[in-house]
């Protein structure tokens, strides 16, 4: 393959790579925190790359953004205050704000440049940025959570890059303890938790860290995500409260459109593959 | 990427490509029907390529083989006679023969060389080839079905390559009519039906062809399959009889091991994503 015609992400340690055919590079910069690239692809719309890793494409981001938000928001009994740590492309924020119960959604991404580029190249993901309930902060999310008052948030969505570099601290027990301290009574964390085919060890360690931090009710959800390593991804909900039920009727009657998520997909995402059940003694 | 270190499949029309890091090429030949290659990969075990397309790897074939067989076999009320059209790597045959009710499993692959190579490079997939219930034929599956007597089979699993070249006829209404004619009362066809992200038009046309052929009860199931284009795959069950229920209790108490499939995964695979429901008016 001609490297000028394809963007390729090699998946470290996994021995695989995924490539998208590109029409042109639209933008490239080194921000204060990361190396950012934007491409126009042949078939996936625009593509954002951070430090060499695919983050978001126009075509297939709906899987990730919907599954990082709607299962948690339809599980919490009454989600009013939501924080998104990371998530600078604003796609998760858009999904969160589809829920009428939400009174405040704070997006805390350390790198303002990600959001500024999303506004230009992924305007549909940013369409709720001016919602009066939205608050975009460009500061350190780890410190934000550490400094927060008790009972100040209902759901914390950790929409981060992979657990290397700046995002590593977002997968630590210390961070989850800080989350626990500022979450309300039925509060929960949702963490993007990598590929169940490639990263079971990481998922297991993350679940242990969450549980040790007092977020002892755990749910790992599974969904397709073509652009991420292995094409299969997960999100893990860690909650102070019971997760055995979700608001099925509200989900079935959701007052907004989605592309992937619905009440049946919610239940389906909770099904644990046989090898996962064995690995986690479920 | 150095092309001597990676095997890359470019997904025609989809504008994407997937690569696996290889240690060495183990075998290459032009059979009477297809170009066959076997590689040893760094992380996916052995890899079989047919006409440039990834067919099966040691590491991740369990998704496909389990989902092509167990949902159908746990849906049919009493599957005794199963035919596998294609499936020369014998992985589907192995899964089918795990069901005690099966009295006869006939694998009909036109290319004997696929099976001979699987016996060498994927011996675990071939471990049931000597089961007295197994019958391996190396003839044209389309003709086999056309010539079959009425009421001669309960489940036909179409475990084929993509609908180009020799496999094209396996996606046609004429083929499904021939299946209908030889299936027993509650008989069903299971067809691998490509990627829901890339091939929705094909899936829709295939569902119409099945329905027009009298197999009017349809179920498209979804599952991860890292090595296939987009990493997300589907199988479609087309049945003479009702598909609204499956043998849940038998599935929950299955007398054999699996790696992905279980009763919850069966139900999960039946969940239809929102965009699929809209496309097929479900």
Coordinates of C-alpha atoms in Angstrom, one line a residue, chain A residues 1 6 8 10-11 13-21 42-44 59-60 62-63 197-198 224-226 230-232 254 257-262 264-265 267-269 271-278, chain B residues 1 6 8 10-11 13-21 42-44 59-60 62-63 197-198 224-226 230-232 254 257-262 264-265 267-269 271-278:
Chain A
X1 CA 0.0 0.0 0.0
X6 CA -3.5 5.3 3.4
X8 CA -2.3 3.1 9.0
X10 CA -0.3 -0.3 14.0
X11 CA -1.7 -1.8 17.2
X13 CA 1.7 -5.6 20.9
X14 CA -1.4 -6.9 19.1
X15 CA 0.5 -7.6 15.9
X16 CA -2.3 -6.1 13.8
X17 CA -2.9 -2.9 11.9
X18 CA -5.9 -1.1 10.5
X19 CA -5.8 1.3 7.5
X20 CA -8.1 3.8 5.9
X21 CA -7.7 5.1 2.4
X42 CA -12.4 7.9 0.9
X43 CA -15.2 6.2 2.8
X44 CA -15.2 7.1 6.5
X59 CA -18.8 7.5 9.7
X60 CA -18.5 5.1 12.7
X62 CA -21.8 6.7 16.6
X63 CA -21.1 3.3 18.1
X197 CA -10.0 -9.5 22.4
X198 CA -6.7 -7.6 23.0
X224 CA -18.5 -3.0 17.6
X225 CA -16.1 -0.2 16.8
X226 CA -14.5 -0.7 13.5
X230 CA -9.7 -5.5 16.8
X231 CA -12.9 -3.8 15.8
X232 CA -14.5 -4.7 19.1
X254 CA -36.3 7.4 24.3
X257 CA -32.8 9.4 17.7
X258 CA -29.8 7.1 17.7
X259 CA -28.0 5.1 15.1
X260 CA -26.9 2.0 17.0
X261 CA -28.3 2.1 20.6
X262 CA -31.8 1.0 21.5
X264 CA -32.5 -4.3 22.8
X265 CA -28.9 -3.3 22.1
X267 CA -29.5 -5.5 27.0
X268 CA -27.3 -7.2 24.3
X269 CA -24.3 -5.1 25.3
X271 CA -24.2 -10.2 27.6
X272 CA -20.9 -11.6 28.8
X273 CA -19.1 -13.8 26.3
X274 CA -18.1 -17.2 27.7
X275 CA -14.4 -16.4 27.9
X276 CA -15.1 -13.1 29.7
X277 CA -17.3 -14.9 32.3
X278 CA -14.5 -17.4 32.9
Chain B
X1 CA 4.9 -1.3 6.8
X6 CA 2.8 -8.1 7.2
X8 CA -2.6 -7.1 4.4
X10 CA -7.5 -4.5 1.3
X11 CA -11.3 -4.4 1.6
X13 CA -14.9 -0.6 -2.0
X14 CA -14.8 -0.2 1.7
X15 CA -11.6 1.9 1.7
X16 CA -10.1 0.1 4.6
X17 CA -7.5 -2.6 5.1
X18 CA -6.5 -5.0 7.9
X19 CA -3.1 -6.3 8.5
X20 CA -1.5 -9.0 10.6
X21 CA 2.2 -9.2 11.4
X42 CA 3.0 -13.1 15.4
X43 CA -0.1 -13.0 17.5
X44 CA -3.0 -14.7 15.8
X59 CA -6.9 -17.2 17.5
X60 CA -10.2 -15.6 16.5
X62 CA -14.2 -19.2 17.4
X63 CA -16.5 -16.2 17.0
X197 CA -21.3 -1.8 8.5
X198 CA -20.1 -2.4 5.0
X224 CA -17.5 -9.5 16.4
X225 CA -15.0 -11.0 14.0
X226 CA -11.7 -9.2 14.2
X230 CA -14.9 -3.8 9.7
X231 CA -14.4 -6.4 12.5
X232 CA -18.1 -6.9 12.8
X254 CA -25.3 -27.0 26.8
X257 CA -17.6 -25.8 26.0
X258 CA -17.5 -22.7 23.9
X259 CA -15.3 -19.6 23.9
X260 CA -17.8 -16.9 22.8
X261 CA -21.3 -18.4 22.6
X262 CA -23.6 -18.9 25.5
X264 CA -27.0 -14.7 26.8
X265 CA -24.8 -14.1 23.8
X267 CA -30.1 -13.5 22.8
X268 CA -27.6 -10.6 22.4
X269 CA -26.8 -11.5 18.8
X271 CA -30.7 -7.6 19.0
X272 CA -31.1 -5.4 16.0
X273 CA -29.2 -2.1 15.9
X274 CA -31.3 1.0 15.3
X275 CA -30.0 1.5 11.8
X276 CA -30.7 -2.1 10.9
X277 CA -34.3 -1.9 12.2
X278 CA -34.8 1.2 10.0

